[in-house]
Coordinates of C-alpha atoms in Angstrom, one line a residue:
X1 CA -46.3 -45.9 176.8
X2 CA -47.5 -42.4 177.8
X3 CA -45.0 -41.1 175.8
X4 CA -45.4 -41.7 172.6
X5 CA -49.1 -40.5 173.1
X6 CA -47.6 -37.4 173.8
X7 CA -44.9 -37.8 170.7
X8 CA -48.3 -38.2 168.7
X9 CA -49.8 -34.8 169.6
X10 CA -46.0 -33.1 169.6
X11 CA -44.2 -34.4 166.2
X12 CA -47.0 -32.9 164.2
X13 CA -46.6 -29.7 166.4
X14 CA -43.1 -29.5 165.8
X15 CA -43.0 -30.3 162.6
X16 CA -45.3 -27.2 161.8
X17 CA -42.7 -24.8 163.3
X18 CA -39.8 -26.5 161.6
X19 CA -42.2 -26.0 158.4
X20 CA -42.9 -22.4 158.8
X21 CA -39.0 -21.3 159.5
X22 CA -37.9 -23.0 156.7
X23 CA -37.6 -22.5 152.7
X24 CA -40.8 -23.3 150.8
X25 CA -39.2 -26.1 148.9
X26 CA -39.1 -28.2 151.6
X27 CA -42.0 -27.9 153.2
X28 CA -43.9 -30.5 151.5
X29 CA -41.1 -32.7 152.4
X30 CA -40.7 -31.7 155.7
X31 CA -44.6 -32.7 156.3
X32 CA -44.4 -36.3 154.8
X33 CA -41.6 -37.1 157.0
X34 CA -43.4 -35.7 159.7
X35 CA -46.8 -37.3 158.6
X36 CA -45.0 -40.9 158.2
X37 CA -43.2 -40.3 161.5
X38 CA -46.2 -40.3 163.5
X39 CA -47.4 -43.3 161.9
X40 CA -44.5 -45.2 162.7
X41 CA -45.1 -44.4 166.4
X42 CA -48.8 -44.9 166.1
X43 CA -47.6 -48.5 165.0
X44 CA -45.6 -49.1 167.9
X45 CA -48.2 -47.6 169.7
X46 CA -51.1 -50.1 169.0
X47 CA -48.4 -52.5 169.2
X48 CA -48.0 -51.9 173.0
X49 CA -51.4 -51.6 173.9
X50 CA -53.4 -54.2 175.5
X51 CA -57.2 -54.1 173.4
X52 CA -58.4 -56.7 175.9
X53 CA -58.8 -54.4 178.7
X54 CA -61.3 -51.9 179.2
X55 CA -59.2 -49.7 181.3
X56 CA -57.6 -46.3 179.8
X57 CA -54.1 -46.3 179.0
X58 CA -50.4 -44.2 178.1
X59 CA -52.3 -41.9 181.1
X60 CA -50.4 -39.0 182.1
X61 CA -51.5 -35.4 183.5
X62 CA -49.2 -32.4 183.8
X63 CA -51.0 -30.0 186.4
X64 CA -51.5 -26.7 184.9
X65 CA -53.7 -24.5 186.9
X66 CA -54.5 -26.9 189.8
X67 CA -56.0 -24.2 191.9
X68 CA -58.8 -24.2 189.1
X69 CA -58.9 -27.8 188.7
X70 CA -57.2 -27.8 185.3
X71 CA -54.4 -30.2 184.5
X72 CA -53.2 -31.3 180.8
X73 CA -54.5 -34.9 180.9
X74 CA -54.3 -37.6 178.5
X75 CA -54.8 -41.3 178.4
X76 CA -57.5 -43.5 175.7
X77 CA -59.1 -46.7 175.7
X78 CA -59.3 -48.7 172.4
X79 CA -62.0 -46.3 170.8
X80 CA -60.1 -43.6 171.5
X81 CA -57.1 -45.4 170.1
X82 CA -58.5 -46.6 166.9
X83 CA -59.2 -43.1 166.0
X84 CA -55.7 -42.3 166.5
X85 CA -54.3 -44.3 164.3
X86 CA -56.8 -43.9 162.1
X87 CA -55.9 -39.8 161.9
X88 CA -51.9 -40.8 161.8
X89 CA -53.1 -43.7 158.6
X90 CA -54.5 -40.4 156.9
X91 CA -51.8 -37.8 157.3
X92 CA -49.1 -39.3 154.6
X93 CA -51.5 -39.9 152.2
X94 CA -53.2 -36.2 152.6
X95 CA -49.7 -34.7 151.9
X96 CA -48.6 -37.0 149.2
X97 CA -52.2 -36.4 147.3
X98 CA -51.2 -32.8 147.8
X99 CA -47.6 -33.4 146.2
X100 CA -48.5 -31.4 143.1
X101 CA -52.3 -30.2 143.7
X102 CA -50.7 -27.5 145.9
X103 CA -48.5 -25.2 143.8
X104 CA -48.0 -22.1 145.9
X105 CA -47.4 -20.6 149.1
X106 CA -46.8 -24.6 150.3
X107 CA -45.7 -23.8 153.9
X108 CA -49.0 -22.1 154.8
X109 CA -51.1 -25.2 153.6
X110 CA -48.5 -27.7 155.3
X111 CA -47.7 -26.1 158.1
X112 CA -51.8 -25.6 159.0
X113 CA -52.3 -29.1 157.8
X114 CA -49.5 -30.8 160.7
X115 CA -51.1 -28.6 163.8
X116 CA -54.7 -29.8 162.9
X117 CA -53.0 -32.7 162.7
X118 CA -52.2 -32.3 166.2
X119 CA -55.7 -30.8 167.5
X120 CA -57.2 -33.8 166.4
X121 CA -55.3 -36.3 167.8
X122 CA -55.8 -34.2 171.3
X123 CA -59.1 -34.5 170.5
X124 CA -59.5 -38.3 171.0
X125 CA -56.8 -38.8 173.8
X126 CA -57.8 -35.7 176.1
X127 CA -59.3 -36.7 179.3
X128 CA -59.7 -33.3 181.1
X129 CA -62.9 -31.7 179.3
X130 CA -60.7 -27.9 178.8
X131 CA -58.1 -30.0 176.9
X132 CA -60.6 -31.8 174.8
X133 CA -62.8 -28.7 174.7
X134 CA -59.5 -26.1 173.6
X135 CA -58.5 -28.6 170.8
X136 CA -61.7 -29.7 169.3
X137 CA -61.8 -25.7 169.3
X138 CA -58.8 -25.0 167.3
X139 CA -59.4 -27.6 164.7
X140 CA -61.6 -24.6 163.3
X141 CA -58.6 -22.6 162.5
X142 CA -56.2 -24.7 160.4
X143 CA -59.3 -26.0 158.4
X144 CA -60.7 -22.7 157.9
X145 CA -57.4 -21.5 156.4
X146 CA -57.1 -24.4 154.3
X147 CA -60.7 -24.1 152.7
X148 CA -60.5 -20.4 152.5
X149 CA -56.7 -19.9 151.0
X150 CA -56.6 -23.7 148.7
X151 CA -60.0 -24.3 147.8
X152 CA -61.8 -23.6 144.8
X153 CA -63.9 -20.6 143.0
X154 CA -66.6 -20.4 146.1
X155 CA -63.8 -20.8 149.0
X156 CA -64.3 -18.0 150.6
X157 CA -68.3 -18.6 151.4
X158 CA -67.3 -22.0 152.3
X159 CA -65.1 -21.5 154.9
X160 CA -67.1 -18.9 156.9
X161 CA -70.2 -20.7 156.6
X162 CA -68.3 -23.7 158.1
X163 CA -66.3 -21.4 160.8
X164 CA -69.8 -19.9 161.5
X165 CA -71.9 -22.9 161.8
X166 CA -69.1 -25.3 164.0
X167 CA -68.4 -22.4 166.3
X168 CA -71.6 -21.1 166.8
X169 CA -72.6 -24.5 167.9
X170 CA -69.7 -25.3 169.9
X171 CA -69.9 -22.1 172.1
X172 CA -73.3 -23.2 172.9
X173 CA -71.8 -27.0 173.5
X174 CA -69.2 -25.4 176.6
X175 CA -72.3 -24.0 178.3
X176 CA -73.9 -27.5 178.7
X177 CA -70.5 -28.7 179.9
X178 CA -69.4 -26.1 182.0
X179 CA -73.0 -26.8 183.4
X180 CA -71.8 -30.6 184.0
X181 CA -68.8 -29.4 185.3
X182 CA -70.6 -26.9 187.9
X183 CA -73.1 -29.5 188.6
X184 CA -70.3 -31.9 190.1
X185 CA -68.3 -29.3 191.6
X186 CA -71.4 -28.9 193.6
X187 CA -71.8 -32.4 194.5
X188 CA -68.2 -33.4 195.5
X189 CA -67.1 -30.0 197.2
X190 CA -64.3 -28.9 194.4
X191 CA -63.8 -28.0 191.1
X192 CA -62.3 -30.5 188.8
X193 CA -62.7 -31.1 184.8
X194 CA -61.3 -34.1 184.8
X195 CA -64.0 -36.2 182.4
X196 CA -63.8 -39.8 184.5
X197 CA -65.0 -37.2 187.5
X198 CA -67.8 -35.5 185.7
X199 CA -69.0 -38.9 183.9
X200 CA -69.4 -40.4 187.6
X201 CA -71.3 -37.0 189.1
X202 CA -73.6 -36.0 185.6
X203 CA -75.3 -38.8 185.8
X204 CA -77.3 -37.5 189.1
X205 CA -78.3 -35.0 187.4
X206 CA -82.4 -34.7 187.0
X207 CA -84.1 -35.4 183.3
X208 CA -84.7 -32.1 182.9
X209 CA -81.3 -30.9 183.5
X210 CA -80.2 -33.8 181.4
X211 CA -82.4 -33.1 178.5
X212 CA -81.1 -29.0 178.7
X213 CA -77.7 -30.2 179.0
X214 CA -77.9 -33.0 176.5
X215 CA -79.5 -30.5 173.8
X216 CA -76.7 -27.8 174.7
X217 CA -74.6 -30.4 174.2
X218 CA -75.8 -31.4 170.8
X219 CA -76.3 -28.1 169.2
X220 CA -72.0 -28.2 168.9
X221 CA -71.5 -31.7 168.4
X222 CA -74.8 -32.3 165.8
X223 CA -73.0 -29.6 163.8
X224 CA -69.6 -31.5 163.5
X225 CA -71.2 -34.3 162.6
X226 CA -73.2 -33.2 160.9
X227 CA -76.7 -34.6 161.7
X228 CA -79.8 -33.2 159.7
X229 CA -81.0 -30.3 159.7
X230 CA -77.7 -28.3 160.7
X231 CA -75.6 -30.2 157.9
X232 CA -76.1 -27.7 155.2
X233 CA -72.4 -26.5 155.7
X234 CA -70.6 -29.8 155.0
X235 CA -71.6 -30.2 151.1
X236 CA -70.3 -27.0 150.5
X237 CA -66.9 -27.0 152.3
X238 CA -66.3 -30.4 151.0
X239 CA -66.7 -29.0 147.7
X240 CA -64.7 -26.1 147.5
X241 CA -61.5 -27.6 149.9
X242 CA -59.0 -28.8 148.4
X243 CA -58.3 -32.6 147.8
X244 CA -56.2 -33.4 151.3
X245 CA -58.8 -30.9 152.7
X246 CA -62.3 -33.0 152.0
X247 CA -60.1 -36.6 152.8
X248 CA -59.6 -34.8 156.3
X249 CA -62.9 -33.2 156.9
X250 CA -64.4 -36.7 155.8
X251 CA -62.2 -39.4 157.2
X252 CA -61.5 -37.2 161.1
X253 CA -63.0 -34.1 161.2
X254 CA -66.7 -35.4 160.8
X255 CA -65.7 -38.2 163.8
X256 CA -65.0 -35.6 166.5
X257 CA -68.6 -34.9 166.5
X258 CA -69.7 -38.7 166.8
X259 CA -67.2 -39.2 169.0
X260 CA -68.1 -36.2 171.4
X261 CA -71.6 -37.8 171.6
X262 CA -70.0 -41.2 172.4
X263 CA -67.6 -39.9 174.8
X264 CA -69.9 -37.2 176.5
X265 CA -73.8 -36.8 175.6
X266 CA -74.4 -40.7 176.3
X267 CA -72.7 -41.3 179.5
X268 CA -73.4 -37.7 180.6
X269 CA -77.2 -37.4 179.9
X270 CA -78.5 -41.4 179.6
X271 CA -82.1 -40.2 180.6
X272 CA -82.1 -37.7 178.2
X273 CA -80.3 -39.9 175.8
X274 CA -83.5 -42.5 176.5
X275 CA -86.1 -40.6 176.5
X276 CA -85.0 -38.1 173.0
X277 CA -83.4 -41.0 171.6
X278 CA -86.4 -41.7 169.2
X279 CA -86.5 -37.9 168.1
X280 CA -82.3 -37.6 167.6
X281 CA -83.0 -41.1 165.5
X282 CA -86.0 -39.2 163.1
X283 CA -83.7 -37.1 162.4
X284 CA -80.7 -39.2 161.4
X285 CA -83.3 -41.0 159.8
X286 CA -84.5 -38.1 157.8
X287 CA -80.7 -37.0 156.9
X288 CA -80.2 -40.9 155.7
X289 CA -83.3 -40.2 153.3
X290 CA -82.9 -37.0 152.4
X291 CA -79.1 -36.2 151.4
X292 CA -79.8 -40.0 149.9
X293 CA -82.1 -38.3 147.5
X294 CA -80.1 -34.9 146.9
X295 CA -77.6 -37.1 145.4
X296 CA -79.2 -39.1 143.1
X297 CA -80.1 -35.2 141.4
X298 CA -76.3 -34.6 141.6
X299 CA -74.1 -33.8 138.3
X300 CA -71.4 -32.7 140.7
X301 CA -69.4 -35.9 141.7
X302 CA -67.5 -34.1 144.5
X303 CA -70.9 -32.8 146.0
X304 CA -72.8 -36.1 145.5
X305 CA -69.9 -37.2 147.6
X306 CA -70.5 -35.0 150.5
X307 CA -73.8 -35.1 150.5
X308 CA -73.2 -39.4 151.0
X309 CA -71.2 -38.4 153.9
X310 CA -74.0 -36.7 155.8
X311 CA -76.4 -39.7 155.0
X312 CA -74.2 -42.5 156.2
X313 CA -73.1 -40.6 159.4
X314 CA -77.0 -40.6 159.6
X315 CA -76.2 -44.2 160.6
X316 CA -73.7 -43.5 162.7
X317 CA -75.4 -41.4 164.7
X318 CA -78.7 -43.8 165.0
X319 CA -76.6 -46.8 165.8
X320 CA -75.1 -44.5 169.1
X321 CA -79.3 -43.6 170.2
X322 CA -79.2 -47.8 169.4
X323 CA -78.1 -47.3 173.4
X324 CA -77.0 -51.2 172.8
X325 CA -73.9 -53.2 172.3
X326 CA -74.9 -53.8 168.0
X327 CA -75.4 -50.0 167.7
X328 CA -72.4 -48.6 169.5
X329 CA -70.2 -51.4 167.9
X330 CA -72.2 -50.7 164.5
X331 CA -71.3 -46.6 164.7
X332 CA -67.3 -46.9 166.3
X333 CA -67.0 -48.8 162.8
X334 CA -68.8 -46.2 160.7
X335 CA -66.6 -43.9 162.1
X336 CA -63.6 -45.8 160.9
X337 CA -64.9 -47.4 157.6
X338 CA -66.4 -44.2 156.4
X339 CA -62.9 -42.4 156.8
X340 CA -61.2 -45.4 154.7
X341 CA -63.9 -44.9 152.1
X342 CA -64.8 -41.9 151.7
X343 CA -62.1 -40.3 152.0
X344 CA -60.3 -42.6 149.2
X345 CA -63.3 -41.0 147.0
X346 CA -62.6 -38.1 147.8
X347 CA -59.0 -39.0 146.6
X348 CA -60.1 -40.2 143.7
X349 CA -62.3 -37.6 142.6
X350 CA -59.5 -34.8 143.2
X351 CA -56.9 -37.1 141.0
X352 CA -59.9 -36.5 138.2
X353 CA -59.7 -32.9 138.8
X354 CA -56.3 -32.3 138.2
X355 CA -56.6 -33.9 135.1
X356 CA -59.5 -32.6 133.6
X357 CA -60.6 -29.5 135.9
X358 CA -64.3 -30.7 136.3
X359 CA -66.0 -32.3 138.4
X360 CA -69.4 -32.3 136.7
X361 CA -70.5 -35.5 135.1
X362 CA -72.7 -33.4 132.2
X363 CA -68.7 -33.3 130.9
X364 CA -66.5 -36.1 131.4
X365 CA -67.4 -39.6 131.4
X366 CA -66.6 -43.4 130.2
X367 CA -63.1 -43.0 132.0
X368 CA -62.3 -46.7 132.3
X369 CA -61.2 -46.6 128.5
X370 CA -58.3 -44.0 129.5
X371 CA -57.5 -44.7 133.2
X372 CA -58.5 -48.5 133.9
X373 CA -56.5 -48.0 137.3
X374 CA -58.0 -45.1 138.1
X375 CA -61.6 -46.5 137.6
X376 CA -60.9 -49.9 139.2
X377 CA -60.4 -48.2 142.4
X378 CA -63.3 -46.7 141.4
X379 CA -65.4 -48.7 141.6
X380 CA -64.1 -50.6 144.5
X381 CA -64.9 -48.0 146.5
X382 CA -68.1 -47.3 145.8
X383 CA -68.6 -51.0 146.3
X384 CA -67.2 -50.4 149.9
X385 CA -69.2 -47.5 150.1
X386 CA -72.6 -48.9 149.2
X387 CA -71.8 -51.9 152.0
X388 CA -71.6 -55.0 149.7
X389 CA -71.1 -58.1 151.3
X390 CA -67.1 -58.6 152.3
X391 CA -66.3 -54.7 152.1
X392 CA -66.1 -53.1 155.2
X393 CA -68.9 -50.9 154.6
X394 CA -71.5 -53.6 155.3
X395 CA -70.4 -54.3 158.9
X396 CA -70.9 -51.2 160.1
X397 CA -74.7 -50.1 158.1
X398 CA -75.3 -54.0 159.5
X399 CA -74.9 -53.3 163.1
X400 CA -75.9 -49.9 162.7
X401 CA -79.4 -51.7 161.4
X402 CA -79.5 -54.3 163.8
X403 CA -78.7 -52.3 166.9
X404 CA -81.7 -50.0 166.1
X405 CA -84.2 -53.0 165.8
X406 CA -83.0 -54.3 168.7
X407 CA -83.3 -51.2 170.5
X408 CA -86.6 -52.0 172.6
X409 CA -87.2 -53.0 176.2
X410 CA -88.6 -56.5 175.2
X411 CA -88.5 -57.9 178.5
X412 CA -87.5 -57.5 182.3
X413 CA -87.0 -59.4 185.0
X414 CA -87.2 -59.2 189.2
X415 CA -84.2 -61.3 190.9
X416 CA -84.9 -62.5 194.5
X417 CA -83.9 -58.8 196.1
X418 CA -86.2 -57.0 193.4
X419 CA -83.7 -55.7 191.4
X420 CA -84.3 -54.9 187.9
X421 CA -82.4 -56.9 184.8
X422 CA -82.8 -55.4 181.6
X423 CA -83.1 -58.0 178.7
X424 CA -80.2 -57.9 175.8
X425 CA -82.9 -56.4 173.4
X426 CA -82.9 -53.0 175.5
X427 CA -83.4 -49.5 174.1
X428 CA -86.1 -46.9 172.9
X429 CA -85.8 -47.5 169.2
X430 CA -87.2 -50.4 167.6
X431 CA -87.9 -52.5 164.3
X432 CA -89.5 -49.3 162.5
X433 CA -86.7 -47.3 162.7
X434 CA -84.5 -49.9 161.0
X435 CA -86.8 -50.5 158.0
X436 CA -86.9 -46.8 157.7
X437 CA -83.2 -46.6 158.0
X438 CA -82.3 -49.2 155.5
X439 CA -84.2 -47.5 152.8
X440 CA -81.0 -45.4 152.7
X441 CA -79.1 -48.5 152.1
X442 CA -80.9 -48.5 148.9
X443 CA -81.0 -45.1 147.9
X444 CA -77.5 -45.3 148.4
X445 CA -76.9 -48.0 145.7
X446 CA -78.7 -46.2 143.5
X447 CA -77.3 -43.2 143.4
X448 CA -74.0 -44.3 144.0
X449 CA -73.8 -46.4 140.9
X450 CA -75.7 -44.2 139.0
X451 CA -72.3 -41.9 139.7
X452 CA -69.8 -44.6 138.6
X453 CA -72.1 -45.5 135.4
X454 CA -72.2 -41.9 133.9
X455 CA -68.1 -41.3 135.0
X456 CA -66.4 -44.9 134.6
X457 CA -68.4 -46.7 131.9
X458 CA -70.4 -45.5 128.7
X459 CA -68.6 -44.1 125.8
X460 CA -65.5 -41.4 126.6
X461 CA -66.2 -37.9 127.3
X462 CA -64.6 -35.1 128.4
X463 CA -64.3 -31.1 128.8
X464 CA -64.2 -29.0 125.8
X465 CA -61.0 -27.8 125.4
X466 CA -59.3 -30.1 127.2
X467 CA -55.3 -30.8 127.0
X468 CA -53.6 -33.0 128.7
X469 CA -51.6 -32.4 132.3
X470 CA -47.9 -31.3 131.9
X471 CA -46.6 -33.5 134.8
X472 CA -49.0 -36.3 135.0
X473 CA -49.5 -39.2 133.2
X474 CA -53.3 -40.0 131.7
X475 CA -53.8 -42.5 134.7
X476 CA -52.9 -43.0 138.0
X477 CA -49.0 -42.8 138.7
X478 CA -46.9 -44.5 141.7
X479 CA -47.8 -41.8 144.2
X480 CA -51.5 -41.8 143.6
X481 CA -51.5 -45.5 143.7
X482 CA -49.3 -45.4 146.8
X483 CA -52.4 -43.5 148.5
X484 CA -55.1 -45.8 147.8
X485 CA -53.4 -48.8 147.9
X486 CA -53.2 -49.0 152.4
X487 CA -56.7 -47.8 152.6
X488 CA -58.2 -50.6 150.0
X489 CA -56.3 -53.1 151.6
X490 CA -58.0 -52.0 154.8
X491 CA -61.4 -52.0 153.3
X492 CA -61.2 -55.4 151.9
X493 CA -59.4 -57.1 155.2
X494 CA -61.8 -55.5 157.4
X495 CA -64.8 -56.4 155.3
X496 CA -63.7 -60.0 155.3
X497 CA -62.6 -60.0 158.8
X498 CA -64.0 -57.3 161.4
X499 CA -63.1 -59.2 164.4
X500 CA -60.1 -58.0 165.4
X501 CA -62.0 -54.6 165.3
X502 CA -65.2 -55.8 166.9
X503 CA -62.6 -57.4 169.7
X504 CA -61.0 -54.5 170.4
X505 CA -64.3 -52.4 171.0
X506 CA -66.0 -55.0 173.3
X507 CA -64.6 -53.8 176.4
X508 CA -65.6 -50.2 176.2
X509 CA -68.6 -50.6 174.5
X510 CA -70.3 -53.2 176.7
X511 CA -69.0 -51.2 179.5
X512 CA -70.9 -48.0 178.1
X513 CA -74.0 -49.9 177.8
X514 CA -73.7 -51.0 181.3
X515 CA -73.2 -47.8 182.6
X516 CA -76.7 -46.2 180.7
X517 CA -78.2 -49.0 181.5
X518 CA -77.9 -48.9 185.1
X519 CA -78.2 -45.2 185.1
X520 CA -81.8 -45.3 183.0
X521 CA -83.1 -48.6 185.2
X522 CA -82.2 -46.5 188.6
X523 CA -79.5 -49.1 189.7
X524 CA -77.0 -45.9 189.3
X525 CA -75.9 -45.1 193.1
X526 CA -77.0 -41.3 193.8
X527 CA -76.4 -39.9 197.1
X528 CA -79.0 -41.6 199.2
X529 CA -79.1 -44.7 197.5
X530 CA -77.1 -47.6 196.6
X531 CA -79.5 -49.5 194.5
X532 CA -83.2 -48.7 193.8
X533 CA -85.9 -51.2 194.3
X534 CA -89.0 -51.3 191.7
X535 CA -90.7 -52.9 194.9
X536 CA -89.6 -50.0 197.0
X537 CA -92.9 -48.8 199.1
X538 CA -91.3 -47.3 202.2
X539 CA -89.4 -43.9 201.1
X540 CA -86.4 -44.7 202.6
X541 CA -84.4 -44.6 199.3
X542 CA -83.3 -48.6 199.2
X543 CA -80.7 -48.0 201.7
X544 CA -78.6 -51.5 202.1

């Protein structure tokens, strides 16, 4: 099955070159085939893989520098694999919404678009820390050509702000994990950057090197996210890129952060990831809040959009500090539901802009009397956005809520040998930080039907001067509705039925848990100690 992980990261790669050596014309062509390729392998994919284990699978390493402890490793659990598919879902319909928003130089945009394509799925199914590390890097350079060469008036700001800001942060992101990977060379005698490695060794590390390395950590991965206050690059890049170019930002991009906390700052730093927890959780708080209230000022639908995006991955990013199995469950969803919905938005807004070139809602408005398709969709997805009850955006603000009142030590007990159990409500969070959280949840509603009041309903408006598109037809057309149709069927299905999803994540979430869990309780084995008793008087370390 290893294979067609690797097919996953190398169709999009090779369809890229095939893109840039051949004529223009069929470049757009070349990158749907390539797009709905990959999903065709991600089905068989998922199809093979067994979501009742907990174990990593399709594993394979080709050494590379071995005498430096560097090897091309891949393999992913069913977080990992979720992700996958969800990035291979998005591809087609990125390209096909592109089909005639992008008018010239076409093999520059496509060609850029298929080898992110292929950064980010190395992204989720690296496990050596320099192959994640190299290809969460290089998604910087296919989006930054993509905003700065195929967005709109203000491009060019756009894309150096968000080059600036993610690399900044991500160069002081390797120094916290070549720290990790020092620290365990250390320990075990050799050098080796192979993440199941380092997650077993960084736990020994002390709380203070845990809350340095933790916070190195965070200044890249808080930027991708982006959690308040380093998100003031996302509203703009969402707003200038292009259409395929805010669904990819929005439904993957934003996820490598999330998942780069997930995958590295929990299990690598629990202490830290304890003890700051409350003070990373303020702060999504505070982003929920606050870009909550930016968009209810909004008049630009595109921005009001983007600035949604950093408040609901507020919740994503509370529901990880959660440190429990409601928050992590709560946030792996976000991370999927907020790319189905948001990014169909996004979709929906840019099908508006080629029709009437604005985006601001002083100008057009009361749609639904000229495209009824259009604003059905709509306002189906801002239903699933908001999280009403059977859309798929409730699930994952539910657990999100949950898992952060939840998160509180509310009781302990001492078996027979004095060893420490940890009672299901377990965490440094608590019942305050939910109510504040799910103010958002209300903010949210109101701004977010404010939006489809002013732009579907009320009496029709639009731009002054405005004529009607040469190609396109007043409402949606086939290949429009050929885009949103897979991604609301998703929403709905996984609104009224999340268990398959919540099924799959069990394993590797409850095994997370576990494993801060025993690390923050000081059951974690270090190198003098098997297990650590609270009773423990004689300063002989537990030794059994």
């Amino acid at each position: 099955m290893d294979f067609l992980l690797w097919l996953m990261m190398l169709v999009p790669l090779a369809t890229g070159v095939a893109i840039a050596s051949r004529p223009a014309a069929s470049a757009r062509s070349l990158a749907l085939w390539g797009t709905l390729l990959n999903v065709a392998i991600a089905v068989l994919f998922l199809g093979r893989f067994d979501f009742s284990s907990t174990a990593y699978q399709a594993e394979s390493s080709i050494e590379w520098l071995p005498s430096l402890g560097l090897s091309l490793s891949i393999g992913v659990d069913s977080v990992a694999a979720l992700l996958i598919a969800l990035t291979a879902l998005l591809g087609p319909i990125c390209v096909l919404s592109s089909w005639t928003a992008i008018k010239s130089r076409p093999r520059l945009f496509y060609g850029w678009f298929m080898i992110l394509n292929t950064a980010m799925v190395g992204v989720f199914a690296a496990r050596d820390l320099v192959l994640f590390y190299v290809c969460f890097e290089f998604t910087l350079l296919p989006m930054f050509v993509i905003i700065n060469e195929f967005g709109s008036s203000n491009r060019k700001k756009a894309a150096i702000k968000f080059f600036l800001y993610t690399f900044t942060g991500s160069l002081v992101a390797l120094a916290g994990l070549v720290f990790v990977a020092a620290f365990a060379a250390n320990r075990t005698g050799e050098f080796s950057f192979d993440i199941a490695v380092l997650t077993e060794q960084a736990r020994f590390m002390t709380s203070g090197q845990q809350s340095l390395v933790m916070l190195a950590m965070l200044a890249g991965f808080a930027v991708k996210v982006p959690l308040f206050p380093v998100h003031t690059w996302l509203p703009l890049a969402h707003t200038e890129a292009p259409t395929a170019g805010s669904v990819i930002l929005a439904g993957v991009l934003l996820k490598l952060g999330t998942y780069a906390i997930y995958r590295f700052v929990l299990p690598f730093t629990p202490e830290a990831a304890y003890e700051l927890g409350p003070a990373i959780a303020i702060l999504s708080i505070i982003g929920i809040v606050y870009a909550g209230l930016i968009c209810w000022v909004q008049d630009d639908v595109k921005k009001l959009v983007a600035y949604s995006s950093v408040s609901h991955l507020g919740f994503c990013v509370l529901g990880l500090f959660a440190l429990n199995t409601a928050g992590l469950t709560g946030s792996i969803l976000y991370m999927i539901n907020h790319g189905l919905s948001t990014g169909a938005l996004f979709l929906l807004i840019g099908f508006m802009y080629e029709r009437y070139h604005t985006r601001d809602m002083r100008q057009i408005g009361g749609l639904a009397s000229k495209m009824p398709v259009w604003s059905t969709f709509m306002v189906f997805f801002v239903m699933a956005s908001v999280g009403l009850p059977g859309l798929n955006g409730f699930v994952s603000e539910f657990l999100c809520t949950m898992g952060a009142f939840q998160s509180y030590t509310a009781w302990t007990e001492t078996d027979s040998i004095g060893m420490m159990s940890v009672g299901a409500t377990w965490g440094s969070l608590g019942p305050w930080f939910a109510a504040f959280a799910a103010t958002g949840v209300i903010v949210a509603a109101i701004y977010l039907l404010t939006m489809t009041a002013r732009v579907v309903w009320g009496e029709y408006k639009e731009p002054a001067g405005h004529k009607p598109h040469e190609t396109l037809p007043t409402d949606l057309n086939f290949r429009e509705i050929s885009c949103l149709v897979p991604l609301a069927a998703l929403c709905l299905f996984f609104g009224l039925y999340p268990k398959p999803l919540i099924d799959a994540l069990e394993g590797p979430v409850n095994e997370q848990v576990a494993l801060i869990q025993s690390a923050v309780e000081g059951t974690a084995e270090t190198p003098d100690t098997i297990f650590v008793r609270p009773d423990d008087t004689q300063g002989d370390g537990g030794n059994d």
